[in-house]
mmCIF file of C-alpha atoms and ligand atoms in Angstrom:
data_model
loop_
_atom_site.group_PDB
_atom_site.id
_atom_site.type_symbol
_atom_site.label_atom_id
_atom_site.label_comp_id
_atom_site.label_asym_id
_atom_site.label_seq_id
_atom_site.Cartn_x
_atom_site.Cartn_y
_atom_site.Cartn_z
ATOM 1 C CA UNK X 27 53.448 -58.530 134.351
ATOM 2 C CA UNK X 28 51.951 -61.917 136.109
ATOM 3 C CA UNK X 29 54.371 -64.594 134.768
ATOM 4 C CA UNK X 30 54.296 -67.570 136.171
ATOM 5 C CA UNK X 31 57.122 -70.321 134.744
ATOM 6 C CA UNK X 32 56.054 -74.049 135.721
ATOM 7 C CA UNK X 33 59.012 -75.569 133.184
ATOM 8 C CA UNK X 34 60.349 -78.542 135.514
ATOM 9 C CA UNK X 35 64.235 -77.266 134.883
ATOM 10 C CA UNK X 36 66.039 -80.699 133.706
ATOM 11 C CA UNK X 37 69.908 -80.724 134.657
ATOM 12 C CA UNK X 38 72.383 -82.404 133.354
ATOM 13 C CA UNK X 39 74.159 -84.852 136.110
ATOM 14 C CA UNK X 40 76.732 -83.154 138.446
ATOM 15 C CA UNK X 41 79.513 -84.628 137.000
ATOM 16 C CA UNK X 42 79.817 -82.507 133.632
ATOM 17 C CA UNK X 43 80.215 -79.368 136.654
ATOM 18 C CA UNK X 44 83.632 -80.638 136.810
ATOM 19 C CA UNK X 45 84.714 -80.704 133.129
ATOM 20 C CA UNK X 46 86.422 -76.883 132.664
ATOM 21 C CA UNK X 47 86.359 -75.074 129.464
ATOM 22 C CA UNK X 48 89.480 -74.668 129.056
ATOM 23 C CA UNK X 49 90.364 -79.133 128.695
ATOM 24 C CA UNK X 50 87.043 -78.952 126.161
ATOM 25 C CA UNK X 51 88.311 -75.869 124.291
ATOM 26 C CA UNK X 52 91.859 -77.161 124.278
ATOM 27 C CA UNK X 53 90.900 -81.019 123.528
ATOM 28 C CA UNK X 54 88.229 -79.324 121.012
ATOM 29 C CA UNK X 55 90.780 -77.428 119.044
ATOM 30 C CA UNK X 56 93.869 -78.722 119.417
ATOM 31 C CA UNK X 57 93.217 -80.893 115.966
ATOM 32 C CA UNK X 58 92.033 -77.981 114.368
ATOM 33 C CA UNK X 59 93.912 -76.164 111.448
ATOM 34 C CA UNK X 60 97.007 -73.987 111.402
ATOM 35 C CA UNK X 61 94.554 -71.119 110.147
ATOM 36 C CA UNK X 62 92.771 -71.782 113.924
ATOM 37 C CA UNK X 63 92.431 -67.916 115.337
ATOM 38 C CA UNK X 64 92.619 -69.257 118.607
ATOM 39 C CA UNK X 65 92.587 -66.551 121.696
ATOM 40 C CA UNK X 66 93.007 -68.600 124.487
ATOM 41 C CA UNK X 67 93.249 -65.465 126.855
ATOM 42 C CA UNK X 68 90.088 -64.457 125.525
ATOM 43 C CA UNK X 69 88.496 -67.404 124.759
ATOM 44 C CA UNK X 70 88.887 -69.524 128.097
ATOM 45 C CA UNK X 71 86.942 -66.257 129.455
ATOM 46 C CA UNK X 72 83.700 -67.975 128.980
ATOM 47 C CA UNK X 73 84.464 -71.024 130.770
ATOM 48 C CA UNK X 74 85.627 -68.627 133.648
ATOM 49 C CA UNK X 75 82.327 -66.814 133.324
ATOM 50 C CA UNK X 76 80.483 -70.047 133.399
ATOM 51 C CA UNK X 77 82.477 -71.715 136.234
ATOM 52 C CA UNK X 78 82.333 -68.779 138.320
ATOM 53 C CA UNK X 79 79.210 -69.380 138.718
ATOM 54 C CA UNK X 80 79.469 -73.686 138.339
ATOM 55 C CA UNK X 81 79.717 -76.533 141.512
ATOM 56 C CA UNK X 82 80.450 -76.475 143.883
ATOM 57 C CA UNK X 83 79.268 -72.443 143.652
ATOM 58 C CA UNK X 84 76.975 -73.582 140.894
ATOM 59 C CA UNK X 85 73.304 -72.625 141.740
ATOM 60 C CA UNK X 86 70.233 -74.435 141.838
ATOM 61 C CA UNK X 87 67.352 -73.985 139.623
ATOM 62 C CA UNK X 88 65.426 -71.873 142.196
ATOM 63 C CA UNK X 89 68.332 -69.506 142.471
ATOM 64 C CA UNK X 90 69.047 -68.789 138.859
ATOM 65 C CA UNK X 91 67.331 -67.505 135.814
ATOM 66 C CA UNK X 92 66.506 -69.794 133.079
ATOM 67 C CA UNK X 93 69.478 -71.028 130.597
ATOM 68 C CA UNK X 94 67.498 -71.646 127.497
ATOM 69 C CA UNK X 95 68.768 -72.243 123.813
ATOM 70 C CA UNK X 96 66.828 -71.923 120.871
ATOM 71 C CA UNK X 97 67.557 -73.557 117.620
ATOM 72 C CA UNK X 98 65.584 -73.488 114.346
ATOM 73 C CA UNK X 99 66.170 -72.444 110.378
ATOM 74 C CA UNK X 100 67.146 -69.142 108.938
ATOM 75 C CA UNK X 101 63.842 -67.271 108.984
ATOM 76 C CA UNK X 102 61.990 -69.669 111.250
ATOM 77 C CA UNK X 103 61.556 -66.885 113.782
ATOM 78 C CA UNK X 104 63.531 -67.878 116.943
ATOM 79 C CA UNK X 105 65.013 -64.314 117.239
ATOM 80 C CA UNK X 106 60.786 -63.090 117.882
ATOM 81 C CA UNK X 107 60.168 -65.599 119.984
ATOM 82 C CA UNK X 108 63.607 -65.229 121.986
ATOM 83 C CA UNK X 109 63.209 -61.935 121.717
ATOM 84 C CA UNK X 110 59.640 -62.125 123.576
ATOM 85 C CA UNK X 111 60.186 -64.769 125.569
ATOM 86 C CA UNK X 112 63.341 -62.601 127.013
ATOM 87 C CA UNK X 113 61.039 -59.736 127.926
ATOM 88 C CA UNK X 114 58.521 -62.178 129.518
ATOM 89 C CA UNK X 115 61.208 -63.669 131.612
ATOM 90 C CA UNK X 116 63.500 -60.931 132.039
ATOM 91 C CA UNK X 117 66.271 -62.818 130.958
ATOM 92 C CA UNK X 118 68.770 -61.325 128.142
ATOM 93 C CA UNK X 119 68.269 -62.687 124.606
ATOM 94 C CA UNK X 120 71.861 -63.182 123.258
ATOM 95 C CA UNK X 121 71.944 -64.020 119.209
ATOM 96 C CA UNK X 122 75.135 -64.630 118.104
ATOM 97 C CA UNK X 123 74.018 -63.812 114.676
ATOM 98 C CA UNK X 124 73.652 -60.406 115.984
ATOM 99 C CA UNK X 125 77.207 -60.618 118.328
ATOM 100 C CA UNK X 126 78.892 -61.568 114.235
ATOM 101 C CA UNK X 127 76.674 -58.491 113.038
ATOM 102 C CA UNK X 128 77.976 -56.038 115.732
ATOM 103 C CA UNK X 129 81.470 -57.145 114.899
ATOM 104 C CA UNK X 130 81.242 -57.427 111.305
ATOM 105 C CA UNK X 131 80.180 -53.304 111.406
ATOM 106 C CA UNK X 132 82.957 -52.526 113.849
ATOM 107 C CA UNK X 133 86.351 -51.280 112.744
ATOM 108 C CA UNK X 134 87.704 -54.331 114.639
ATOM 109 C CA UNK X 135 90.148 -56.566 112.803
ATOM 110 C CA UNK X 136 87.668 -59.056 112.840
ATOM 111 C CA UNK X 137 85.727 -57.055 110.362
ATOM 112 C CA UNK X 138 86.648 -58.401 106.839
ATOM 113 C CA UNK X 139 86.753 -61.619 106.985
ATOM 114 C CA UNK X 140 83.243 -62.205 108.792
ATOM 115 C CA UNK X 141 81.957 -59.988 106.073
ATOM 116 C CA UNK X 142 83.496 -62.525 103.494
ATOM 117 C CA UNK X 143 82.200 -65.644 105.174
ATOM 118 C CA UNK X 144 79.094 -64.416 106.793
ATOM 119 C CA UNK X 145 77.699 -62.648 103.201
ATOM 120 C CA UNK X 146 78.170 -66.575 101.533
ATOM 121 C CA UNK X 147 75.889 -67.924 104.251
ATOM 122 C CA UNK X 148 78.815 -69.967 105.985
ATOM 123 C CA UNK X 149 79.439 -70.554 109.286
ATOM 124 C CA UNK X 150 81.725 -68.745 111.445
ATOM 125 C CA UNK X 151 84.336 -70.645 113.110
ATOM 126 C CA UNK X 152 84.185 -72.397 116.352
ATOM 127 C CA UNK X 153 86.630 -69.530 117.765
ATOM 128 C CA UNK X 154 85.205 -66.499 116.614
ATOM 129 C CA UNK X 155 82.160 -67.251 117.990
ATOM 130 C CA UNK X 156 83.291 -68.511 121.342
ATOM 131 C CA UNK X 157 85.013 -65.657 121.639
ATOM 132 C CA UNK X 158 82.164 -63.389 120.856
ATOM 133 C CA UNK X 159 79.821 -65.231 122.847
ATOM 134 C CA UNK X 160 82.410 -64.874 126.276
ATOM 135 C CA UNK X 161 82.811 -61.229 125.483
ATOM 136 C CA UNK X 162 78.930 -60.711 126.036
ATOM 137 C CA UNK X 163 78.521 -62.883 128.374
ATOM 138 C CA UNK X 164 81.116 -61.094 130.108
ATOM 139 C CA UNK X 165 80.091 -57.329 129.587
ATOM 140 C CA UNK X 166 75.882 -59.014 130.573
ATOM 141 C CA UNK X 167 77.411 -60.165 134.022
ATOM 142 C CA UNK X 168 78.708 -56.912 134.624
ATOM 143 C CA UNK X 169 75.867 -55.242 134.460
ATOM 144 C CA UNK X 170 74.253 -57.916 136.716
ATOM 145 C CA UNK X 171 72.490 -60.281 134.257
ATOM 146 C CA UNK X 172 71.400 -63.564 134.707
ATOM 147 C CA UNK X 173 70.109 -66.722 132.725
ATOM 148 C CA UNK X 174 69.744 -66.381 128.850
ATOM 149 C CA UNK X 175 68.035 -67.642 125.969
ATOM 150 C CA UNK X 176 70.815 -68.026 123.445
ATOM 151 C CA UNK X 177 69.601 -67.664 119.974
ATOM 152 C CA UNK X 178 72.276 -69.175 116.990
ATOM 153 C CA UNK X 179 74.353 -71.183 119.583
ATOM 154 C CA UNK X 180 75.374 -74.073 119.382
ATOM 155 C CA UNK X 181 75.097 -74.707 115.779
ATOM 156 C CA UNK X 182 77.655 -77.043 115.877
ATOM 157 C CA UNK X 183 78.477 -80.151 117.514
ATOM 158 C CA UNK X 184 81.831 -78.706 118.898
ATOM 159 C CA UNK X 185 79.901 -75.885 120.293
ATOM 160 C CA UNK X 186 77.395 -77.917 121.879
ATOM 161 C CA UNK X 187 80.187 -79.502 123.672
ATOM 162 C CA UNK X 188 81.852 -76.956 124.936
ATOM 163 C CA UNK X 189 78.848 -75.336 126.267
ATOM 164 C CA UNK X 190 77.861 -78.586 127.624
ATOM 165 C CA UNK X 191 80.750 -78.685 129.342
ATOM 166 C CA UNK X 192 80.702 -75.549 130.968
ATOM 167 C CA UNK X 193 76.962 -75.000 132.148
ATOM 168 C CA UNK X 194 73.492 -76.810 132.038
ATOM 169 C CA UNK X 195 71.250 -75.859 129.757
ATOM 170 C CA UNK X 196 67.938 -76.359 130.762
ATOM 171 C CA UNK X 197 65.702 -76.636 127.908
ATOM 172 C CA UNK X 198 66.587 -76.397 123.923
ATOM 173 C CA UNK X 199 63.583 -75.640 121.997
ATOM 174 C CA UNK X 200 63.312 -76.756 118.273
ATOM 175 C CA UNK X 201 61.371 -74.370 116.288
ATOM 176 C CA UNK X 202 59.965 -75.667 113.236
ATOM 177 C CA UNK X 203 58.781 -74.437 109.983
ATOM 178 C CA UNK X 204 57.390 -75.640 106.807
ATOM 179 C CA UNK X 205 59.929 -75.550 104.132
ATOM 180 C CA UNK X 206 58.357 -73.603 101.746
ATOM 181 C CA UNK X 207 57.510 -70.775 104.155
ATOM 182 C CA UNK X 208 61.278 -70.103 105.035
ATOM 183 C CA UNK X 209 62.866 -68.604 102.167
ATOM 184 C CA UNK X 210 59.916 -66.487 101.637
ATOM 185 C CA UNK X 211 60.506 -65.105 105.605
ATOM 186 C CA UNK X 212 64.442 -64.681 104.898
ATOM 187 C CA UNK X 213 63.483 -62.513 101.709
ATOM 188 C CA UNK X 214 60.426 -60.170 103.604
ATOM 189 C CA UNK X 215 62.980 -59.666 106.119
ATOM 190 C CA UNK X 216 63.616 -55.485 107.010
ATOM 191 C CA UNK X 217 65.320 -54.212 109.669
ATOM 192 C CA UNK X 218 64.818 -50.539 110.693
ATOM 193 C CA UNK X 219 67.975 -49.003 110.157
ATOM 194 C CA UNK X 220 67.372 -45.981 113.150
ATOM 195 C CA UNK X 221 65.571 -48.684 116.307
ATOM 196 C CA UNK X 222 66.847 -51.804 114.810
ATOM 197 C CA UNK X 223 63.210 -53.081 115.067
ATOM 198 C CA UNK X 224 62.476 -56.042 112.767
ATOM 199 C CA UNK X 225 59.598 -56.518 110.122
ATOM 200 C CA UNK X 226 58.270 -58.565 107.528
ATOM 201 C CA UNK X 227 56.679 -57.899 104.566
ATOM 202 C CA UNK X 228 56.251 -61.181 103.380
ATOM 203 C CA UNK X 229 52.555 -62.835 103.629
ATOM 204 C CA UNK X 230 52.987 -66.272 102.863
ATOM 205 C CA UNK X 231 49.624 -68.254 102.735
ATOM 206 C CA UNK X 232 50.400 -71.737 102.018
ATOM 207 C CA UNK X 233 47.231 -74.009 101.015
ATOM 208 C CA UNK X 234 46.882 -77.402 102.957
ATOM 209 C CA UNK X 235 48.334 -80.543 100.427
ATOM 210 C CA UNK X 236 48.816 -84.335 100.803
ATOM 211 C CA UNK X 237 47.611 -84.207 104.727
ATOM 212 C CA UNK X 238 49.745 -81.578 105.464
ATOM 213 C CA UNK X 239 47.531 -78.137 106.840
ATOM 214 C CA UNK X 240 48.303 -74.902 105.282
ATOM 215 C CA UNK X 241 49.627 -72.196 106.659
ATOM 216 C CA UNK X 242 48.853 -68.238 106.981
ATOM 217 C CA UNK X 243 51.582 -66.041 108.000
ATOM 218 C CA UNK X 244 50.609 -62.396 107.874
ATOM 219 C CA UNK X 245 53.154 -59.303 107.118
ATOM 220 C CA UNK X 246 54.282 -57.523 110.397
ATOM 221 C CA UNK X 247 54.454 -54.168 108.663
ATOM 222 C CA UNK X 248 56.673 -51.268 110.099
ATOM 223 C CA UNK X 249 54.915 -48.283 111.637
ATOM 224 C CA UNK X 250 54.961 -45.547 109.746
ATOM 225 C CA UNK X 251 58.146 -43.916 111.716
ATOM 226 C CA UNK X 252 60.406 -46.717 110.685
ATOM 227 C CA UNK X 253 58.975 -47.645 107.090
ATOM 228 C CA UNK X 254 61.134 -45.129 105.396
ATOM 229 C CA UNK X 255 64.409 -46.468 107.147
ATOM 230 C CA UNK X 256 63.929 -50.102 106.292
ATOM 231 C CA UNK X 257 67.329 -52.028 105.321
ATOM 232 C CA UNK X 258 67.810 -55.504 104.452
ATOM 233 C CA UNK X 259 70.327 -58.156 105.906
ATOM 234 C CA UNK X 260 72.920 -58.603 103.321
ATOM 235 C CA UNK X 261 72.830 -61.992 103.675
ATOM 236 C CA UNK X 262 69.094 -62.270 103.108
ATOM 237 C CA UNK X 263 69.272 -62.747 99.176
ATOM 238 C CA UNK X 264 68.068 -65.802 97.698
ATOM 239 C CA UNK X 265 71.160 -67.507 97.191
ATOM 240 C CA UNK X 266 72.758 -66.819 99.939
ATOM 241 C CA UNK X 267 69.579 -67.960 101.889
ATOM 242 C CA UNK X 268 69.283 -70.579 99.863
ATOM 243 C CA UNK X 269 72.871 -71.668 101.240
ATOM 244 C CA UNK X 270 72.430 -71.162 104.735
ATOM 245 C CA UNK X 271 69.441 -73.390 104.812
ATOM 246 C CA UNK X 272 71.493 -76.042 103.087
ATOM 247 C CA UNK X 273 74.251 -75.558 106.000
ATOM 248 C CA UNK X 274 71.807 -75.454 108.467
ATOM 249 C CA UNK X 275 69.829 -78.418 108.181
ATOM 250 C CA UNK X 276 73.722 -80.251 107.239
ATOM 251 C CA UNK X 277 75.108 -79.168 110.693
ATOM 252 C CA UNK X 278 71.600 -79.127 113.118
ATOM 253 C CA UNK X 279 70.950 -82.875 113.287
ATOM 254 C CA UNK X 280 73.812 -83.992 115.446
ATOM 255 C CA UNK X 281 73.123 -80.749 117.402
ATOM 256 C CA UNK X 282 69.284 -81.447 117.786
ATOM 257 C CA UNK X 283 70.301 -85.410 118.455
ATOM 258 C CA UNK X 284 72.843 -84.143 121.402
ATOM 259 C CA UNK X 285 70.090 -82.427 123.096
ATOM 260 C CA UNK X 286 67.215 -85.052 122.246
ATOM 261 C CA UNK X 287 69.974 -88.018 123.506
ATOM 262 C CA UNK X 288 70.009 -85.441 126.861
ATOM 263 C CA UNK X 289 66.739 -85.001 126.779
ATOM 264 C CA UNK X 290 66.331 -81.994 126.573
ATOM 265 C CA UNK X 291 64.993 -81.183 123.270
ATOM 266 C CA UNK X 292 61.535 -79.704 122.992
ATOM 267 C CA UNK X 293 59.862 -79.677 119.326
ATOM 268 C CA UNK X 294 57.724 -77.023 118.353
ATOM 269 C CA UNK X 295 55.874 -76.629 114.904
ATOM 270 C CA UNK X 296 54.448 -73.236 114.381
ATOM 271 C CA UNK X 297 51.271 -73.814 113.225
ATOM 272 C CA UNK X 298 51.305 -69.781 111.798
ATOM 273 C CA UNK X 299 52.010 -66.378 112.676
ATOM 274 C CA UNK X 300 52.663 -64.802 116.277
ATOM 275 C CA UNK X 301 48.998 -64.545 117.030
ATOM 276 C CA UNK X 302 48.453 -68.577 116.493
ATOM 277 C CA UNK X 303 52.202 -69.594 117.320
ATOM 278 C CA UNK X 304 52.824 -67.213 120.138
ATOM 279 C CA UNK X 305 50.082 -68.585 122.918
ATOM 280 C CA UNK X 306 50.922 -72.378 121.644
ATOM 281 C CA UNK X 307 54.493 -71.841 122.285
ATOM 282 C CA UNK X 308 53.677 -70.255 125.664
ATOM 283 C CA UNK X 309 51.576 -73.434 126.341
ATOM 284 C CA UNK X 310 54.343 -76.046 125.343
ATOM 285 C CA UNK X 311 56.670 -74.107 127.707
ATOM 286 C CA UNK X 312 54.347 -74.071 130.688
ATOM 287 C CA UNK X 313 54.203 -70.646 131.081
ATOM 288 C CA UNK X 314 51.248 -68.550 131.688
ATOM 289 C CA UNK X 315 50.988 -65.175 131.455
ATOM 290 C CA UNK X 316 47.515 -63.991 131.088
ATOM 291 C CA UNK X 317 48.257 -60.508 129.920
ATOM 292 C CA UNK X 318 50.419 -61.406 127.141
ATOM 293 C CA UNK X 319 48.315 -64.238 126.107
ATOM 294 C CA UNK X 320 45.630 -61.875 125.796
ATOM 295 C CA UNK X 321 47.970 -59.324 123.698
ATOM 296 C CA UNK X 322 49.159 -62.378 121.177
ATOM 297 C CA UNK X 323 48.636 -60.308 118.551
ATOM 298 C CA UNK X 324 49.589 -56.827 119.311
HETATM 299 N N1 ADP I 30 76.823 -70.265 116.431
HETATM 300 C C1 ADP I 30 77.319 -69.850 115.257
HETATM 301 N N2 ADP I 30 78.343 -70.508 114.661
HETATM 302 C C2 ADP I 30 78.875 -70.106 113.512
HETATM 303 N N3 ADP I 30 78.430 -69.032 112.816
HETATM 304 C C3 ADP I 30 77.410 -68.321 113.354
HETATM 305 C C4 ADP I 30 76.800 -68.699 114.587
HETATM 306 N N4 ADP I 30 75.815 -67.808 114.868
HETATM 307 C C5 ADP I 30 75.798 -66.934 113.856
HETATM 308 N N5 ADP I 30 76.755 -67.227 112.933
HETATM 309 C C6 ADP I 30 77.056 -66.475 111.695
HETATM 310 O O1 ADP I 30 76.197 -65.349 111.612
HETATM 311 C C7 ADP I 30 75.309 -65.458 110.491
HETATM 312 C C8 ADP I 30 73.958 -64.893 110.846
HETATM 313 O O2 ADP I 30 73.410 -65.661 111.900
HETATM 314 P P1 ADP I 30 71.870 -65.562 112.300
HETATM 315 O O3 ADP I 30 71.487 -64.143 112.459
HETATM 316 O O4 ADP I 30 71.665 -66.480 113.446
HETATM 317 O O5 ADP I 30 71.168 -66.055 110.983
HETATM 318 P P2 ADP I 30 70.080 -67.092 110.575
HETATM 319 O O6 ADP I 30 68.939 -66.216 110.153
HETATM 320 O O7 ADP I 30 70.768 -67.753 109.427
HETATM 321 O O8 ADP I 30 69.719 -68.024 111.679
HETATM 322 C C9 ADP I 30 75.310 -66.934 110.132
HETATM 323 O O9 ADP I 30 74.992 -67.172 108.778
HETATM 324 C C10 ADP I 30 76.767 -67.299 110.443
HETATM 325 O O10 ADP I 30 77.630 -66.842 109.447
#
């Protein structure tokens, strides 16, 4: 597949290479609370992971994959796009969502408790996630890996810091979507339980209103192989929805104004579904890839 990346990577200045992990995740959570489930054997593993590979070894653009982040609403559809965008790049798409998922199933001792907080639509801690994140990262540069687009992460200032501190991130793209059309995508949400493939069987069609243009989102209905085995999130009922969109757009502005103050915050509205969004979005990222643009739709 003919993929040609133009994105102009934008690095942060050389001296955040110096700043370790380990003096952000120890500054960072030293004030936390006594309930902190601080590792820091495991958790300094992703500033290792990161600084193996930061100045003076840290590589230049040309010599690395991109290091992308994606942020964006419950149900705004970063993990398609991510999810795409991984393929066309050949770079792995890491969600944490899906790392908390993973863990949440486990018999780990983990388990429980994410359950608890992750099925009231609150946020993980700062930990947890760190730690889940440098476990991945870890097992992904194992098997070779390189770059990412990280999908969930930061969605906190702290986090933003830390990973600040540790890499550069290249480019954070801000997916947006009208309001009204995000509960709706949260609630059409299946998964198939067998592949893991995801579907919607929401149509949302909103009409344009006060200057604002409507918007026409059609279903992305399972084949027939995986329409009997549909599940939904457990955290994809109104309420709980309702709640993580509250928490969302509480903690994402600092987040989005870290990135935009580094500039490197790209805004992106999807003006619909993958067949009008996806070659926009492949536009606004400088990326051509004739083939796929062609197969938007499929
Ligand atoms: N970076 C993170 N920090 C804290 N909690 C997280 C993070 N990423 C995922 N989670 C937890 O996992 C849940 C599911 O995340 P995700 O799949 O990204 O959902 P969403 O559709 O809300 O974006 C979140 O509601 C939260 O509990």
């Amino acid at each position: 597949m003919a993929v040609l990346l133009k994105l102009t990577a934008r690095r942060s200045s050389a001296s955040t290479a110096s700043k370790s992990f380990s003096s952000y995740l120890c500054r960072g959570f030293s004030t936390s609370s006594s309930s902190s489930t601080l590792n820091p054997e495991t958790d300094l593993k992703l500033g290792s992971l990161f600084s193996r590979n930061s100045l003076p070894l840290r590589p230049e653009p040309k010599d690395r994959n991109v290091q992308w982040v994606f942020l964006g609403c419950p149900g705004v559809g970063k993990g398609t796009y991510a999810s795409r965008l991984s393929s066309l790049l050949g770079v792995p798409h890491i969600a944490t969502g899906d790392l908390v998922r993973e863990e949440l199933n486990s018999s780990g001792p983990l388990s429980s408790q994410l359950k608890e907080i992750v099925n009231q639509g609150k946020l993980v801690s700062d930990e947890i996630i760190i730690s889940l994140l440098s476990k991945r990262l870890e097992a992904g540069e194992a098997k070779g890996e390189s770059g990412f687009i990280l999908d969930g992460f930061p969605r906190t200032i702290r986090q933003a810091e830390i990973l600040e501190g540790v890499t550069d991130i290249d480019l954070v793209l801000n997916l947006r979507l009208r309001e009204e059309a995000l509960l709706a995508k949260c609630l059409g949400r299946r998964i198939c339980s067998e592949c893991g493939a995801n579907y919607n069987i929401a149509c949302i069609d909103i009409k344009a209103e006060n200057g604002k243009p409507g918007i026409y989102m059609a279903p992305l209905p399972p084949p027939p192989h995986c329409a009997t085995k549909l599940i939904q999130r457990a955290d994809d009922t109104e309420e709980v929805v309702k709640n993580r969109l509250r928490i969302y757009n509480e903690m994402s502005q600092p987040v989005e104004d870290f990135y935009r103050q580094r500039g490197k915050l790209l805004e992106f509205e999807l003006p619909g579904g993958i067949p009008e969004s996806w070659p926009k979005l492949l536009e606004a990222l400088n990326i051509d890839d004739h083939e796929d643009k062609k197969s938007a739709a499929a």
